[in-house]
CSV table of C-alpha atoms in Angstrom, one decimal:
chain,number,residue,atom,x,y,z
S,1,UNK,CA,-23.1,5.9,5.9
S,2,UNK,CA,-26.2,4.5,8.1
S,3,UNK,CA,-24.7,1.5,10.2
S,4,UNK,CA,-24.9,-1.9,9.3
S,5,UNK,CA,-25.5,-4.4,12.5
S,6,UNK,CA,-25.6,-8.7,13.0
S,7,UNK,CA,-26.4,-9.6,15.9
S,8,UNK,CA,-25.0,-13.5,16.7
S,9,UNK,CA,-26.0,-14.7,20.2
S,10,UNK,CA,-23.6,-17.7,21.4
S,11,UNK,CA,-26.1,-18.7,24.0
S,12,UNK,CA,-25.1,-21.8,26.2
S,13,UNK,CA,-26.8,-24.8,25.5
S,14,UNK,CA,-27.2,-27.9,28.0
S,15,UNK,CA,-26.6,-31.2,26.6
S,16,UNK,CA,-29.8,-32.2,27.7
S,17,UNK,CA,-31.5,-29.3,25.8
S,18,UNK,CA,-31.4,-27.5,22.6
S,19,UNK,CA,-32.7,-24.3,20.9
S,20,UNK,CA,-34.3,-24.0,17.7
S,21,UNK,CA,-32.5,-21.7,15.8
S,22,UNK,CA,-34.5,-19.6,13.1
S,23,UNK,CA,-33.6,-16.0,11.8
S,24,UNK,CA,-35.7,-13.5,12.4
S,25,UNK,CA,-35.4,-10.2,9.9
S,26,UNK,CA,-34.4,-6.6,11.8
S,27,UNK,CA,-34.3,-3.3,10.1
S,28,UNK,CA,-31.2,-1.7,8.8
S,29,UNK,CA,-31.3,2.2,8.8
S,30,UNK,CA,-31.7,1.7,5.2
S,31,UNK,CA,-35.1,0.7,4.4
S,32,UNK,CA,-34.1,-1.6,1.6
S,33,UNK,CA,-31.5,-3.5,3.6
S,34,UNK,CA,-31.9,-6.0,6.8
S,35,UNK,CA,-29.7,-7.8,9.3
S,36,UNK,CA,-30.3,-10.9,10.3
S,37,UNK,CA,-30.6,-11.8,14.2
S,38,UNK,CA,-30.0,-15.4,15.7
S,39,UNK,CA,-29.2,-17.6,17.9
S,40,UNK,CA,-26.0,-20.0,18.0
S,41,UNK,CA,-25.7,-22.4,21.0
S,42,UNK,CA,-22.0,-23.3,22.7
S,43,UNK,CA,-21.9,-25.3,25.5
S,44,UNK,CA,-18.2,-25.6,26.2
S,45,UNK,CA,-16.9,-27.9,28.6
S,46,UNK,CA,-13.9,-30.0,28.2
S,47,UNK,CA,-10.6,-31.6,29.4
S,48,UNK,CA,-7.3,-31.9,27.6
S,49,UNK,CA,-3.8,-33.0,27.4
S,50,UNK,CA,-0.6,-31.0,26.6
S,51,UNK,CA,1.8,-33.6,24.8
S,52,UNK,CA,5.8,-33.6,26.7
S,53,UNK,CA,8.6,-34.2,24.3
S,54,UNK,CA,8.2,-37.7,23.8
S,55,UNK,CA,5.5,-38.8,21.3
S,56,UNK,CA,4.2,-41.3,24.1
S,57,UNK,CA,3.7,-39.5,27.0
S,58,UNK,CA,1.1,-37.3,27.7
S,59,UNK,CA,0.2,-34.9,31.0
S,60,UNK,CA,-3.1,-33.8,31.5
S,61,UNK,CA,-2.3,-30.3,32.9
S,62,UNK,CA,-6.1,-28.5,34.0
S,63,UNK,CA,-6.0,-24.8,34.1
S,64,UNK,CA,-8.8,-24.7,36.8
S,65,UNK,CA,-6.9,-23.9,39.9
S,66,UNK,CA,-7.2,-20.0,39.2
S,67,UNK,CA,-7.5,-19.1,43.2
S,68,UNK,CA,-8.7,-15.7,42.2
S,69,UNK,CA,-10.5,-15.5,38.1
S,70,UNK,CA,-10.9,-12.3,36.7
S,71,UNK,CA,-14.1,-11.3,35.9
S,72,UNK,CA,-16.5,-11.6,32.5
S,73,UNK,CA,-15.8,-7.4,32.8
S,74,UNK,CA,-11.9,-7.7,33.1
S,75,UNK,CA,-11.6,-10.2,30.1
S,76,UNK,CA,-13.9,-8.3,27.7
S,77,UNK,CA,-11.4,-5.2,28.5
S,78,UNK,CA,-8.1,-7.1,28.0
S,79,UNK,CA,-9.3,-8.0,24.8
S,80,UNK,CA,-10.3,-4.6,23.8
S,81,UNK,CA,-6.8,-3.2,25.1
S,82,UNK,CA,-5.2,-6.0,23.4
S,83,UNK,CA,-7.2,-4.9,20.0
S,84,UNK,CA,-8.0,-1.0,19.7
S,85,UNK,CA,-8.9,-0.7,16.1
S,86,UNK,CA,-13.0,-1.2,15.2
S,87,UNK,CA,-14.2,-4.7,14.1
S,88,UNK,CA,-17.0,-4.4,11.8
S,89,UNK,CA,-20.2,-5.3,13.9
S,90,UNK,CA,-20.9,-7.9,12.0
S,91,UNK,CA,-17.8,-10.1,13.5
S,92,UNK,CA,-17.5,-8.1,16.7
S,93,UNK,CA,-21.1,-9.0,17.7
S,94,UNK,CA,-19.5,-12.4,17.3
S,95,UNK,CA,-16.7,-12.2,18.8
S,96,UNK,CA,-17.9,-10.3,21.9
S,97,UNK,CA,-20.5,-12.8,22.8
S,98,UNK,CA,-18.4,-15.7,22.4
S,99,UNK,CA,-15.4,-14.1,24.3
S,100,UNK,CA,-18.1,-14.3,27.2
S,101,UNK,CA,-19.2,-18.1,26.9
S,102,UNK,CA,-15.5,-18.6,26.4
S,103,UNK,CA,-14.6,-17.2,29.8
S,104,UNK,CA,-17.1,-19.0,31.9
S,105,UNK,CA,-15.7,-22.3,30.6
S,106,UNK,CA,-12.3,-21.1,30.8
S,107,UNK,CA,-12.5,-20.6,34.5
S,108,UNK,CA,-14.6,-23.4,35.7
S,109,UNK,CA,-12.6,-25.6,38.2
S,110,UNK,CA,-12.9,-28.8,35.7
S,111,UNK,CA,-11.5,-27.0,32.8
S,112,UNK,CA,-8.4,-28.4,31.3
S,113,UNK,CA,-6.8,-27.3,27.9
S,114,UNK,CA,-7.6,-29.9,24.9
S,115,UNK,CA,-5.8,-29.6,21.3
S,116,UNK,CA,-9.1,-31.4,19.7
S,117,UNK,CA,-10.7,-28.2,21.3
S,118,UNK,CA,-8.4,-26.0,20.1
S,119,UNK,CA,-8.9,-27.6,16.7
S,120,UNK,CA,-12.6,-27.1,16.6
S,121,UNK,CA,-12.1,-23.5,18.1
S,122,UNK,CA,-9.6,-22.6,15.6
S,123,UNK,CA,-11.8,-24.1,12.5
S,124,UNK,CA,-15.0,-22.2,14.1
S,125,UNK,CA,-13.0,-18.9,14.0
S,126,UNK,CA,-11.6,-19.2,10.8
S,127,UNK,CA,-14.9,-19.7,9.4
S,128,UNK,CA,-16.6,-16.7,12.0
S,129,UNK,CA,-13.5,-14.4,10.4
S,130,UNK,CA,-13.9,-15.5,7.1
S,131,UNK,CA,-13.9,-12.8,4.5
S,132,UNK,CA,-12.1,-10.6,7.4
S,133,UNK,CA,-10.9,-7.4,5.4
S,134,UNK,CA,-7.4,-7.9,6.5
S,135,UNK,CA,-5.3,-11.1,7.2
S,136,UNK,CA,-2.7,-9.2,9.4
S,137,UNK,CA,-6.1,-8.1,11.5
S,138,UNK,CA,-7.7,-11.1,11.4
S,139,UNK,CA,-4.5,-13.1,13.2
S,140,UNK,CA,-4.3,-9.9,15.7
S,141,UNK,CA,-7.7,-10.1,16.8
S,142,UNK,CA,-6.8,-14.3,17.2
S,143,UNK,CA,-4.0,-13.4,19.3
S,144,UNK,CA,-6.0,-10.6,21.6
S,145,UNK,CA,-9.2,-12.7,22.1
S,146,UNK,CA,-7.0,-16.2,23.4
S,147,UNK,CA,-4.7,-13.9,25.4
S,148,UNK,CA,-7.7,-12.1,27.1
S,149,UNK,CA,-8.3,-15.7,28.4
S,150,UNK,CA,-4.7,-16.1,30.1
S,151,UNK,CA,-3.8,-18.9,27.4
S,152,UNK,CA,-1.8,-19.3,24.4
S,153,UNK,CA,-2.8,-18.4,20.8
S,154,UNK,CA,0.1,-19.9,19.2
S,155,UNK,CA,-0.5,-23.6,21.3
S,156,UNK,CA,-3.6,-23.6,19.9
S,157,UNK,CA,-2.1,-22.5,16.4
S,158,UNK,CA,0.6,-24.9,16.8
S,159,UNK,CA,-2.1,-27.9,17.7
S,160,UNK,CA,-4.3,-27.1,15.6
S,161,UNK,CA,-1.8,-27.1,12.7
S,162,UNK,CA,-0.7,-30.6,13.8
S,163,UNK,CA,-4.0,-32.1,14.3
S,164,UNK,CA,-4.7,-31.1,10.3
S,165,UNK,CA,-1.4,-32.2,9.0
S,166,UNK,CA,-2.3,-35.5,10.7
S,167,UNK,CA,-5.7,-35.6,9.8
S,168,UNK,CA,-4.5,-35.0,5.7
S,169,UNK,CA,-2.5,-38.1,5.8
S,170,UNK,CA,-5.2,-40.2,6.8
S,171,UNK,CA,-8.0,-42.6,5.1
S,172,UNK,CA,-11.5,-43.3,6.5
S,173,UNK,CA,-9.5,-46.7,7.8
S,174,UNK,CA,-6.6,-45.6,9.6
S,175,UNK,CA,-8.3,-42.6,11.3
S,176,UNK,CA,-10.3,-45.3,13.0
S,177,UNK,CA,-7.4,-47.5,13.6
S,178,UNK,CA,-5.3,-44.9,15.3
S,179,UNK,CA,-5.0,-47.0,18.3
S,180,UNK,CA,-3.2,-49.4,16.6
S,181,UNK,CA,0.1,-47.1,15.7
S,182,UNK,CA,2.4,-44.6,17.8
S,183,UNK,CA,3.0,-41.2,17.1
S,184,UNK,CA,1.9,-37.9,19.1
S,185,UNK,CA,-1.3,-37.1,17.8
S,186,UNK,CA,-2.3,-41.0,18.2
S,187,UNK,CA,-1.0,-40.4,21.7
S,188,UNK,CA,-3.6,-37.6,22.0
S,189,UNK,CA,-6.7,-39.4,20.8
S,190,UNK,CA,-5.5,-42.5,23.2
S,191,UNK,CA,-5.4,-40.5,26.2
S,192,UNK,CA,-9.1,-39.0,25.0
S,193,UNK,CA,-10.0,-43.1,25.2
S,194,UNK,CA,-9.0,-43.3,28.5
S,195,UNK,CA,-10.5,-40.4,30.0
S,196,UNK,CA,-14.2,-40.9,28.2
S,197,UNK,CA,-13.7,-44.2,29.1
S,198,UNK,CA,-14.4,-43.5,32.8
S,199,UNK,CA,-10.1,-43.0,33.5
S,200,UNK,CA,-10.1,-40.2,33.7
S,201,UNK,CA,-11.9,-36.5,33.7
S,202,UNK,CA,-13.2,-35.8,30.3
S,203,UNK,CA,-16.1,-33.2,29.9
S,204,UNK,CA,-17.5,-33.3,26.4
S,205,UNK,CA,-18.1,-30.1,24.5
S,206,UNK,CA,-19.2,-28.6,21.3
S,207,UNK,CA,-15.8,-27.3,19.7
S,208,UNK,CA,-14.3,-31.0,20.8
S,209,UNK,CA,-17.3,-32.2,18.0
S,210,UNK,CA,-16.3,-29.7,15.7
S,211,UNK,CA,-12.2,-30.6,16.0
S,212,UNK,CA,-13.5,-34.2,15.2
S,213,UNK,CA,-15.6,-33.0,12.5
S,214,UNK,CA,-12.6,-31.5,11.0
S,215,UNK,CA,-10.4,-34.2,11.3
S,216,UNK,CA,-13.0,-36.7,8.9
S,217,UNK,CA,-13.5,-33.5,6.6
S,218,UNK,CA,-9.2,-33.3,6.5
S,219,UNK,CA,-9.4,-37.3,5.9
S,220,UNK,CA,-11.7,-37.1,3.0
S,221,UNK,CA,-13.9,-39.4,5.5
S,222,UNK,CA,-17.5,-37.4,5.8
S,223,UNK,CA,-19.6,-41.2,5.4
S,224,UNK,CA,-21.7,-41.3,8.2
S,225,UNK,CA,-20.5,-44.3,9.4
S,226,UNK,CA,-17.1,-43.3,10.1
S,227,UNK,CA,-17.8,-41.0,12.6
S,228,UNK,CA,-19.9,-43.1,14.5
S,229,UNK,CA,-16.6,-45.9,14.4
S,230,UNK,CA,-14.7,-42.6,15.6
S,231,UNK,CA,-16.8,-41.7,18.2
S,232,UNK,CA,-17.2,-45.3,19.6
S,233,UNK,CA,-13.3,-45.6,19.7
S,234,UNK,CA,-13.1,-42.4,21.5
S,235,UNK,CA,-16.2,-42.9,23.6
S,236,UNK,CA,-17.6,-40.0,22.8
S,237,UNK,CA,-22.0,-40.0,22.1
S,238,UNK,CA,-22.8,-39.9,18.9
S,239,UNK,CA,-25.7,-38.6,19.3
S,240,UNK,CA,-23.9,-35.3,20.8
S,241,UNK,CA,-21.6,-34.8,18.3
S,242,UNK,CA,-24.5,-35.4,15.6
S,243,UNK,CA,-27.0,-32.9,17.6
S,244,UNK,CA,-23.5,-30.4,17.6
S,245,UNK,CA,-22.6,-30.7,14.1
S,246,UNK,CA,-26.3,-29.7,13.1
S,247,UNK,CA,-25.9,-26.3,15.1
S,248,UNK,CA,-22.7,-26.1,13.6
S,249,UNK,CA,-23.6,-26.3,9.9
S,250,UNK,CA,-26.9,-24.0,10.7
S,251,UNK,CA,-24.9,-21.6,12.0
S,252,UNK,CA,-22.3,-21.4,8.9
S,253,UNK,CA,-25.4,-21.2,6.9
S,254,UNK,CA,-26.8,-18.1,8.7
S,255,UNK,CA,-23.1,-16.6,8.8
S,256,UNK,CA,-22.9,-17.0,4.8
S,257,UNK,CA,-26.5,-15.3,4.5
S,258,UNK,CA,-25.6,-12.4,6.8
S,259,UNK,CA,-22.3,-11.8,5.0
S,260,UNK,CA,-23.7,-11.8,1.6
S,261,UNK,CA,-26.4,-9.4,3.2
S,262,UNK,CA,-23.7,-6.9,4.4
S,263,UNK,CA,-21.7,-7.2,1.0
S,264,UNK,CA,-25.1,-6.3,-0.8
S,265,UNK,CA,-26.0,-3.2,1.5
S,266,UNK,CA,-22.1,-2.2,1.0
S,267,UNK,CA,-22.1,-2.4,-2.4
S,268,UNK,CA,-25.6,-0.8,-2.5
S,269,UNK,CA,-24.4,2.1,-0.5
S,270,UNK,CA,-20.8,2.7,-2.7
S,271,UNK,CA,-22.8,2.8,-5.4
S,272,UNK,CA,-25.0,5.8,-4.5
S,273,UNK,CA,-22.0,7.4,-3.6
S,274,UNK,CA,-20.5,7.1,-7.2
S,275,UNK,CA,-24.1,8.6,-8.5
S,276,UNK,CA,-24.3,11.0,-5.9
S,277,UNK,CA,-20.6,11.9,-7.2
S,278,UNK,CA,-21.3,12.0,-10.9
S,279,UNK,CA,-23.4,15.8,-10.5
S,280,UNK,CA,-20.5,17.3,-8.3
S,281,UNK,CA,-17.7,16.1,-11.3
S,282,UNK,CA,-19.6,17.2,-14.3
S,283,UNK,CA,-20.1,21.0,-11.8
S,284,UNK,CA,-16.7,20.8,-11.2
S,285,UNK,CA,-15.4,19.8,-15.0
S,286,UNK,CA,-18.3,22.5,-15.9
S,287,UNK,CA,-17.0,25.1,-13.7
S,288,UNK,CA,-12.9,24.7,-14.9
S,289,UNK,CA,-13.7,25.2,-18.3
S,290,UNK,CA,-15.7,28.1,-18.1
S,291,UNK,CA,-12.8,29.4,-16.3
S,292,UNK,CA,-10.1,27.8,-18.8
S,293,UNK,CA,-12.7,29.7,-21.3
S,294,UNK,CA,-12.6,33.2,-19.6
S,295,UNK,CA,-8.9,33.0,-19.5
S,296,UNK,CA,-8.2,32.4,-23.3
S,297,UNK,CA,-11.1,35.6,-23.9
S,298,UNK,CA,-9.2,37.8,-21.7
């Protein structure tokens, strides 16, 4: 079976610049069939805050004192001998680029873990994984790509989780008003006040925009104007999180056309199988019964 290859190119993006991002059409081996080839822009730099026991104390704990990182090289291989089995290309193109960007934020000196990150990281693999032909695989491959980083898959499972469970019990009112109530995930988004605020170190990035996009979508809250009161609570630009969301969607879009792309050329391909198939049965039903025939004359 000829191979089928996506190519998805997680190319860092300054906050002061952005790419256009149009598909351009490469050849499968088939003639009939094409992949689709684009670019997806990342920039990923951020700051966050593990929660202690009590609901209103937070610690910002940075992970950027690494004396020593490993290399791009070294990470790419502890995720490979984390994960042996073969990812379709169509996700491990994905997965291997991103696993790259991933790393260079990972081990810059002012990176600090952030569960609103972890949120929109989560929800961006999840959607990247989608369709995955195995569930058991899909959560391996999770637990291999954050442990090739030297962090924690189940913290960001865990935060994640609570960030949504939040974020369902909410109205386009008091996910503004969070500020106003106590409780650890308010604690959270308080301590992101103070740090965007100028209190503190707070680097914005695109999976942060993302984990708030998914917080409104949780909330039933998608009207414009509640994530600009959100983002002017948290003092986070606007116009950041609106430029991020638009790569975002564009990139779910091209993800879904892709996909549909592969499940046609799979489909395409089992299908001339089965014809191909159809001559060799009837030889072979042919052939037994001339036997079965020969054996009753005899």
């Amino acid at each position: 079976m000829a191979a089928v290859t996506s190519s998805f190119s997680f190319s860092t993006l300054t906050q002061s610049s952005q790419r256009n991002l149009t598909p351009s059409s490469t050849r499968f081996p088939d003639s009939n069939s094409r992949a689709f080839r684009f670019n997806l822009g990342f920039s990923c730099h951020y700051v966050g805050v593990r929660a202690s026991n009590s609901a209103s104390k937070f610690v910002v704990r940075c992970s950027s004192s690494v004396s020593d990182p490993p290399t791009v090289s070294e990470t790419k291989s502890n995720f490979l001998k984390a994960y042996k089995r073969p990812i379709p290309s169509i996700y491990n193109s994905v997965l291997q680029e991103l696993i790259v960007q991933q790393h260079l934020m990972r081990y810059k000196r002012s990176y600090c873990y952030d569960p609103v990150f972890a949120l929109g990281f989560v929800t961006v693999y999840e959607q990247l994984m989608e369709g995955y032909p195995s569930d058991e695989d899909r959560d391996a491959i999770f637990q291999a790509y954050i442990n090739a980083l030297n962090e924690d898959p189940d913290q960001y499972r865990l935060d994640a989780k609570k960030l949504e469970e939040w974020a369902r019990a909410q109205n386009s009112t008091s996910l503004v008003e969070f500020s106003s109530r106590e409780g650890e995930v308010e604690g959270i988004l308080k301590d992101i006040v103070e740090r965007a605020g100028g209190k503190g170190d707070f680097s914005y990035s695109r999976f942060f925009a993302i984990g708030l996009f998914r917080l409104l979508e949780l909330a039933n809250a998608m009207e414009p104007i509640i994530l600009e009161k959100l983002c002017a609570v948290l003092n986070v630009n606007k116009r950041s999180v609106d430029r991020d969301l638009d790569v975002y969607r564009n990139m779910l879009s091209k993800l879904v056309q892709a996909k549909e792309l592969l499940k046609e050329y799979v489909d395409r391909e089992k299908k001339k199988r089965e014809e191909r198939a159809e001559p060799q049965k009837a030889n072979e039903a042919f052939t037994k019964s001339l036997g079965q025939q020969q054996f009753s004359g005899m």
